[in-house]
């Protein structure tokens, strides 16, 4: 693949972080990179189905936005779950040795994801975990959406992204990024 070039192009600080994980864990860089391809492994190994994470977002009666997801992971990942705190910048749910699967930053910008194997993928795109962390480097939904539209995505995913002002769905794959509207019957806050 050309994942290394894509990571170095769009999220070079994460390339350095992956190198740091490998050095600190005394593991080969190739193994650390491979474990950080959690969404790419579905299509890379021609899997017919991926696990089924579920995401949600809603606005409570006080106007606060809430979002989250479960991480339906494969058996080999069970027991590796961790919460990763990135200083005062972000909190991520992830697996030991990975850079982050879902999370929220200090500005209240959050990201949840669901694999969509039926969408096109590409071996020179930015892997999903790097896209997630790159998104969380942004300050709000507008700049996060702009980041997601700027990069070429390796894997097909639906990202449910939110900040204190609202939420939206971004369907990202090798062909680009599409906004996915949400509708809830009787909800005054539809997008």
XYZ file of N, CA and C in Angstrom:
573
model
N 0.850 -1.203 0.000
C 0.000 0.000 0.000
C 0.875 1.238 0.000
N 0.243 2.355 -0.192
C 0.915 3.645 -0.041
C 0.399 4.376 1.196
N -0.048 3.618 2.217
C -0.516 4.224 3.454
C 0.555 5.109 4.101
N 1.840 4.680 4.139
C 2.849 5.540 4.753
C 2.919 6.933 4.105
N 2.866 6.990 2.795
C 2.925 8.292 2.114
C 1.697 9.133 2.443
N 0.527 8.501 2.505
C -0.698 9.241 2.828
C -0.654 9.777 4.252
N -0.197 8.965 5.199
C -0.098 9.415 6.589
C 0.884 10.574 6.689
N 2.036 10.441 6.037
C 3.039 11.510 6.101
C 2.564 12.780 5.414
N 1.721 12.653 4.405
C 1.220 13.831 3.692
C 0.180 14.596 4.515
N -0.836 13.876 5.057
C -1.966 14.559 5.683
C -1.895 14.635 7.202
N -1.196 13.719 7.832
C -1.092 13.723 9.301
C 0.326 13.332 9.720
N 1.335 14.131 9.344
C 2.724 13.746 9.638
C 3.008 13.572 11.124
N 2.313 14.305 11.978
C 2.515 14.138 13.420
C 2.086 12.743 13.886
N 1.127 12.141 13.194
C 0.702 10.787 13.562
C 1.715 9.748 13.095
N 2.402 10.026 11.992
C 3.494 9.142 11.554
C 4.549 9.079 12.653
N 4.882 10.248 13.212
C 5.860 10.304 14.301
C 5.329 9.598 15.545
N 4.034 9.747 15.817
C 3.442 9.074 16.971
C 3.497 7.555 16.814
N 3.219 7.067 15.609
C 3.316 5.627 15.359
C 4.746 5.133 15.575
N 5.718 5.916 15.132
C 7.118 5.544 15.364
C 7.420 5.510 16.863
N 6.858 6.468 17.597
C 7.057 6.510 19.046
C 6.431 5.316 19.749
N 5.254 4.912 19.296
C 4.611 3.715 19.872
C 5.502 2.501 19.655
N 6.015 2.353 18.438
C 6.877 1.206 18.129
C 8.128 1.217 19.001
N 8.749 2.374 19.111
C 9.969 2.471 19.914
C 9.669 2.199 21.388
N 8.626 2.830 21.918
C 8.285 2.674 23.333
C 7.846 1.261 23.689
N 7.185 0.583 22.774
C 6.712 -0.780 23.015
C 7.734 -1.831 22.591
N 8.849 -1.369 22.016
C 9.884 -2.282 21.507
C 9.307 -3.278 20.511
N 8.498 -2.740 19.607
C 7.879 -3.543 18.553
C 8.353 -3.013 17.205
N 8.226 -3.815 16.175
C 8.611 -3.332 14.858
C 7.608 -2.279 14.400
N 8.086 -1.304 13.658
C 7.199 -0.262 13.150
C 6.117 -0.870 12.263
N 6.477 -1.874 11.467
C 5.518 -2.502 10.566
C 4.355 -3.125 11.337
N 4.646 -3.749 12.493
C 3.584 -4.340 13.307
C 2.677 -3.260 13.899
N 3.273 -2.171 14.353
C 2.476 -1.070 14.918
C 1.611 -0.444 13.833
N 2.166 -0.237 12.658
C 1.373 0.297 11.552
C 0.224 -0.653 11.225
N 0.501 -1.950 11.169
C -0.529 -2.927 10.819
C -1.681 -2.925 11.827
N -1.377 -2.844 13.114
C -2.457 -2.864 14.111
C -3.288 -1.581 14.059
N -2.723 -0.526 13.469
C -3.452 0.732 13.314
C -4.279 0.780 12.026
N -4.338 -0.320 11.318
C -5.168 -0.423 10.114
C -6.433 -1.228 10.435
N -7.097 -0.857 11.521
C -8.245 -1.626 12.005
C -9.393 -1.679 11.004
N -9.653 -0.594 10.297
C -10.738 -0.609 9.313
C -10.266 -1.127 7.965
N -9.028 -0.875 7.633
C -8.501 -1.337 6.352
C -8.381 -2.858 6.313
N -8.155 -3.502 7.470
C -8.005 -4.956 7.479
C -9.249 -5.656 6.952
N -10.428 -5.029 7.070
C -11.656 -5.676 6.581
C -11.577 -5.920 5.079
N -11.171 -4.896 4.325
C -11.112 -5.079 2.873
C -9.775 -5.642 2.430
N -8.735 -5.381 3.179
C -7.418 -5.853 2.798
C -7.374 -7.377 2.789
N -8.077 -8.000 3.739
C -8.112 -9.455 3.807
C -9.400 -10.015 3.235
N -10.091 -9.224 2.411
C -11.290 -9.643 1.669
C -12.364 -10.229 2.578
N -12.569 -9.593 3.718
C -13.638 -10.024 4.621
C -14.977 -9.735 3.956
N -15.941 -10.566 4.234
C -17.254 -10.361 3.654
C -18.154 -9.524 4.536
N -17.847 -9.449 5.833
C -18.644 -8.604 6.704
C -17.757 -8.052 7.802
N -18.092 -6.856 8.216
C -17.378 -6.219 9.314
C -18.275 -6.250 10.545
N -17.690 -5.991 11.681
C -18.491 -5.880 12.893
C -19.402 -4.657 12.754
N -20.391 -4.551 13.602
C -21.437 -3.545 13.411
C -21.487 -2.555 14.566
N -20.608 -1.567 14.556
C -20.663 -0.505 15.552
C -21.954 0.291 15.354
N -22.406 0.924 16.419
C -23.602 1.756 16.362
C -23.279 3.113 16.950
N -23.682 4.180 16.253
C -23.453 5.550 16.707
C -24.780 6.244 16.959
N -24.754 7.273 17.803
C -25.955 8.064 18.056
C -25.575 9.510 18.318
N -26.520 10.406 18.119
C -26.391 11.809 18.518
C -27.784 12.331 18.819
N -27.878 13.207 19.805
C -29.148 13.861 20.093
C -28.908 15.159 20.848
N -29.913 16.002 20.833
C -29.889 17.263 21.571
C -30.862 17.112 22.739
N -30.376 17.340 23.970
C -31.261 17.176 25.120
C -32.138 18.416 25.312
N -33.013 18.370 26.285
C -33.954 19.463 26.508
C -33.272 20.783 26.844
N -32.055 20.727 27.374
C -31.302 21.941 27.692
C -30.504 22.448 26.494
N -30.553 21.721 25.361
C -29.843 22.136 24.154
C -28.454 21.550 24.000
N -27.998 20.744 24.957
C -26.665 20.139 24.861
C -26.687 18.992 23.845
N -25.608 18.865 23.105
C -25.449 17.789 22.130
C -24.723 16.623 22.794
N -25.262 15.427 22.609
C -24.663 14.196 23.111
C -24.423 13.270 21.921
N -23.277 12.619 21.898
C -23.012 11.636 20.848
C -22.124 10.543 21.423
N -22.151 9.396 20.770
C -21.311 8.299 21.213
C -21.485 7.088 20.324
N -20.765 6.045 20.651
C -20.865 4.813 19.888
C -20.386 3.653 20.726
N -20.807 2.453 20.321
C -20.194 1.250 20.864
C -19.133 0.811 19.862
N -18.139 0.099 20.332
C -17.109 -0.448 19.450
C -17.291 -1.958 19.411
N -17.958 -2.440 18.369
C -18.071 -3.886 18.173
C -16.774 -4.351 17.534
N -15.973 -5.038 18.307
C -14.644 -5.429 17.851
C -14.564 -6.934 17.685
N -13.577 -7.365 16.932
C -13.379 -8.797 16.721
C -12.754 -9.440 17.957
N -12.851 -10.757 18.039
C -12.396 -11.482 19.209
C -10.948 -11.235 19.594
N -10.065 -11.144 18.608
C -8.653 -10.968 18.949
C -8.372 -9.630 19.617
N -9.287 -8.671 19.443
C -9.102 -7.343 20.042
C -9.597 -7.276 21.483
N -10.443 -8.235 21.890
C -11.045 -8.188 23.215
C -9.968 -8.245 24.291
N -10.062 -7.351 25.241
C -9.064 -7.245 26.300
C -8.020 -6.175 26.035
N -7.984 -5.663 24.812
C -7.020 -4.607 24.458
C -7.622 -3.207 24.554
N -8.901 -3.094 24.953
C -9.568 -1.799 24.985
C -8.926 -0.879 26.032
N -8.719 0.377 25.655
C -8.162 1.384 26.566
C -8.823 2.733 26.300
N -8.737 3.599 27.286
C -9.082 5.008 27.110
C -7.754 5.750 27.047
N -7.574 6.513 25.998
C -6.327 7.225 25.747
C -6.566 8.713 25.953
N -5.830 9.332 26.856
C -5.910 10.783 27.071
C -4.719 11.427 26.379
N -5.010 12.359 25.479
C -3.956 13.065 24.744
C -3.724 14.418 25.416
N -3.041 14.395 26.560
C -2.833 15.610 27.342
C -4.180 16.211 27.707
N -4.324 17.521 27.498
C -5.599 18.201 27.722
C -6.365 18.363 26.423
N -5.877 17.742 25.324
C -6.443 17.973 23.996
C -7.613 17.065 23.630
N -7.584 15.789 24.042
C -8.627 14.860 23.600
C -8.637 13.605 24.474
N -9.776 12.914 24.429
C -9.930 11.611 25.065
C -10.460 10.670 23.991
N -9.847 9.495 23.891
C -10.176 8.535 22.837
C -10.453 7.160 23.442
N -11.429 6.467 22.880
C -11.581 5.028 23.138
C -10.844 4.331 22.006
N -10.045 3.333 22.346
C -9.225 2.696 21.322
C -8.717 1.347 21.828
N -7.775 0.788 21.110
C -7.093 -0.444 21.493
C -5.650 -0.112 21.842
N -5.077 -0.869 22.765
C -3.669 -0.677 23.107
C -2.832 -0.737 21.829
N -1.951 0.230 21.664
C -1.081 0.277 20.496
C -1.637 1.051 19.318
N -2.892 1.501 19.412
C -3.483 2.273 18.312
C -3.656 3.727 18.722
N -3.839 4.584 17.723
C -3.861 6.033 17.958
C -5.238 6.599 18.244
N -6.290 5.796 18.186
C -7.617 6.284 18.559
C -8.699 5.858 17.599
N -9.809 5.331 18.145
C -10.907 4.838 17.310
C -12.138 5.736 17.352
N -12.368 6.400 18.440
C -13.491 7.326 18.588
C -13.135 8.251 19.741
N -13.604 9.487 19.700
C -13.224 10.373 20.788
C -13.821 11.763 20.702
N -13.345 12.602 21.613
C -13.792 13.984 21.718
C -12.596 14.851 22.093
N -12.532 16.062 21.517
C -11.431 16.958 21.857
C -11.877 18.019 22.862
N -10.953 18.857 23.272
C -11.218 19.856 24.310
C -12.246 20.902 23.890
N -12.473 21.081 22.598
C -13.472 22.028 22.113
C -14.866 21.391 22.019
N -14.990 20.128 22.382
C -16.268 19.427 22.306
C -16.551 18.838 20.938
N -15.542 18.789 20.063
C -15.676 18.175 18.740
C -15.482 16.672 18.902
N -16.459 15.887 18.441
C -16.388 14.430 18.623
C -16.563 13.718 17.292
N -16.112 12.459 17.272
C -16.233 11.643 16.073
C -16.516 10.198 16.460
N -17.482 9.607 15.780
C -17.831 8.197 15.903
C -17.772 7.614 14.495
N -17.571 6.315 14.367
C -17.435 5.762 13.018
C -18.063 4.378 12.890
N -18.459 4.074 11.678
C -19.026 2.784 11.316
C -18.453 2.367 9.972
N -17.849 1.190 9.906
C -17.290 0.667 8.667
C -18.394 0.406 7.646
N -18.131 0.777 6.386
C -19.046 0.512 5.273
C -18.260 -0.217 4.182
N -18.208 -1.540 4.289
C -17.403 -2.340 3.366
C -17.857 -2.236 1.916
N -19.116 -1.901 1.692
C -19.631 -1.854 0.334
C -19.117 -0.634 -0.444
N -18.504 0.319 0.248
C -17.992 1.506 -0.425
C -16.585 1.254 -0.950
N -16.184 1.999 -1.997
C -14.856 1.770 -2.583
C -13.721 2.173 -1.636
N -12.630 1.439 -1.737
C -11.444 1.724 -0.934
C -10.250 1.929 -1.866
N -9.156 2.410 -1.289
C -7.945 2.588 -2.088
C -6.702 2.470 -1.212
N -5.686 1.866 -1.779
C -4.455 1.566 -1.049
C -3.526 2.757 -0.900
N -3.902 3.917 -1.452
C -3.073 5.106 -1.276
C -3.798 6.188 -0.482
N -4.884 5.819 0.187
C -5.645 6.774 0.985
C -5.177 6.822 2.429
N -5.745 7.766 3.167
C -5.427 7.921 4.582
C -6.218 6.880 5.382
N -5.523 6.031 6.156
C -6.231 5.030 6.958
C -7.211 5.695 7.939
N -8.258 4.965 8.290
C -9.356 5.509 9.093
C -8.896 6.093 10.432
N -8.027 5.395 11.165
C -7.626 5.918 12.470
C -6.891 7.247 12.341
N -6.149 7.427 11.268
C -5.476 8.710 11.033
C -6.489 9.793 10.657
N -7.515 9.412 9.899
C -8.576 10.375 9.571
C -9.303 10.813 10.839
N -9.557 9.878 11.737
C -10.236 10.200 13.001
C -9.403 11.173 13.817
N -8.132 10.880 13.986
C -7.266 11.777 14.766
C -7.069 13.106 14.068
N -6.937 13.102 12.746
C -6.813 14.359 12.011
C -8.055 15.226 12.180
N -9.230 14.588 12.193
C -10.476 15.312 12.429
C -10.458 15.957 13.810
N -10.031 15.203 14.824
C -10.026 15.729 16.188
C -8.965 16.799 16.424
N -8.049 16.975 15.481
C -7.091 18.084 15.562
C -7.751 19.419 15.204
N -8.980 19.370 14.708
C -9.687 20.579 14.261
C -10.442 21.200 15.438
N -10.954 22.429 15.243
C -11.591 23.159 16.341
C -13.113 23.068 16.359
N -13.740 22.767 15.206
C -15.198 22.734 15.148
C -15.645 21.897 13.951
N -16.976 21.737 13.821
C -17.518 20.913 12.736
C -17.097 21.391 11.361
N -17.125 22.703 11.145
C -16.787 23.237 9.817
C -15.346 22.906 9.439
N -14.406 23.131 10.338
C -13.008 22.821 10.009
C -12.780 21.315 9.953
N -13.501 20.544 10.770
C -13.402 19.086 10.705
C -13.908 18.542 9.387
N -15.048 19.065 8.924
C -15.577 18.632 7.633
C -14.622 19.018 6.512
N -14.043 20.199 6.610
C -13.074 20.640 5.603
C -11.873 19.692 5.553
N -11.364 19.288 6.720
C -10.256 18.333 6.758
C -10.653 17.033 6.061
N -11.815 16.508 6.395
C -12.252 15.228 5.818
C -12.410 15.322 4.303
N -12.806 16.475 3.802
C -12.957 16.653 2.353
C -11.616 16.843 1.657
N -10.605 17.285 2.382
C -9.272 17.530 1.811
C -8.489 16.247 1.577
N -8.703 15.245 2.421
C -7.886 14.034 2.343
C -8.523 12.996 1.421
N -7.702 12.086 0.941
C -8.181 10.911 0.217
C -8.321 9.796 1.241
N -9.486 9.179 1.314
C -9.765 8.158 2.330
C -9.440 6.761 1.809
N -8.810 5.964 2.664
C -8.468 4.590 2.301
C -9.695 3.685 2.332
N -10.547 3.853 3.339
C -11.655 2.930 3.570
C -12.990 3.647 3.592
N -14.026 2.904 3.275
C -15.377 3.434 3.349
C -15.889 3.406 4.781
N -16.233 4.596 5.291
C -16.787 4.696 6.642
C -17.848 5.782 6.685
N -18.771 5.607 7.606
C -19.681 6.685 7.964
C -19.160 7.254 9.274
N -18.936 8.566 9.295
C -18.502 9.248 10.507
C -19.658 10.096 11.003
N -20.064 9.895 12.239
C -21.021 10.762 12.910
C -20.181 11.749 13.701
N -20.220 13.009 13.295
C -19.372 14.027 13.908
C -20.255 15.083 14.567
N -19.783 15.627 15.684
C -20.591 16.580 16.441
C -19.696 17.584 17.139
N -20.285 18.727 17.454
C -19.671 19.707 18.344
C -20.812 20.324 19.149
N -20.550 21.310 19.996
C -21.633 21.859 20.815
C -22.782 22.500 20.023
N -22.605 22.721 18.729
C -23.659 23.363 17.928
C -24.560 22.376 17.201
N -24.129 21.122 17.020
C -24.944 20.158 16.280
C -24.125 18.976 15.814
N -24.683 18.232 14.867
C -23.995 17.045 14.353
C -24.335 16.849 12.887
N -23.535 16.023 12.239
C -23.802 15.647 10.857
C -23.127 14.334 10.551
N -23.567 13.713 9.467
C -22.978 12.469 9.015
C -22.103 12.733 7.802
N -20.938 12.122 7.783
C -20.030 12.209 6.644
C -19.735 10.795 6.182
N -20.118 10.491 4.951
C -19.803 9.194 4.359
C -18.560 9.398 3.505
N -17.472 8.755 3.905
C -16.173 8.954 3.267
C -15.702 7.639 2.648
N -15.122 7.740 1.447
C -14.553 6.569 0.789
C -13.580 7.028 -0.282
N -13.127 6.103 -1.098
C -12.134 6.406 -2.125
C -12.630 7.432 -3.136
N -13.950 7.587 -3.275
C -14.511 8.527 -4.244
C -14.789 9.914 -3.679
N -14.634 10.098 -2.370
C -14.857 11.416 -1.794
C -15.667 11.379 -0.511
N -16.301 12.511 -0.232
C -17.049 12.706 1.017
C -18.437 13.229 0.685
N -19.443 12.629 1.314
C -20.822 13.074 1.136
C -21.438 13.328 2.498
N -22.192 14.432 2.591
C -22.970 14.694 3.808
C -24.192 13.797 3.805
N -24.468 13.194 4.938
C -25.623 12.328 5.082
C -26.614 13.026 6.014
N -27.795 13.391 5.500
C -28.763 14.065 6.364
C -29.382 13.101 7.370
N -29.719 13.633 8.517
C -30.394 12.869 9.554
C -31.819 13.358 9.682
N -32.721 12.449 9.962
C -34.103 12.828 10.187
C -34.679 11.954 11.286
N -35.337 12.589 12.222
C -36.019 11.896 13.307
C -37.451 12.405 13.325
N -38.409 11.525 13.176
C -39.821 11.933 13.145
C -40.157 12.754 14.389
N -40.710 13.936 14.181
C -41.122 14.799 15.279
C -39.999 15.568 15.938
N -38.766 15.425 15.445
C -37.622 16.104 16.079
C -37.458 17.501 15.465
N -37.424 18.549 16.291
C -37.285 19.904 15.745
C -35.857 20.236 15.298
N -34.901 19.325 15.529
C -33.493 19.629 15.249
C -32.951 18.823 14.083
N -33.779 18.493 13.108
C -33.307 17.705 11.965
C -32.309 18.487 11.137
N -31.344 17.767 10.576
C -30.360 18.376 9.668
C -30.725 18.064 8.245
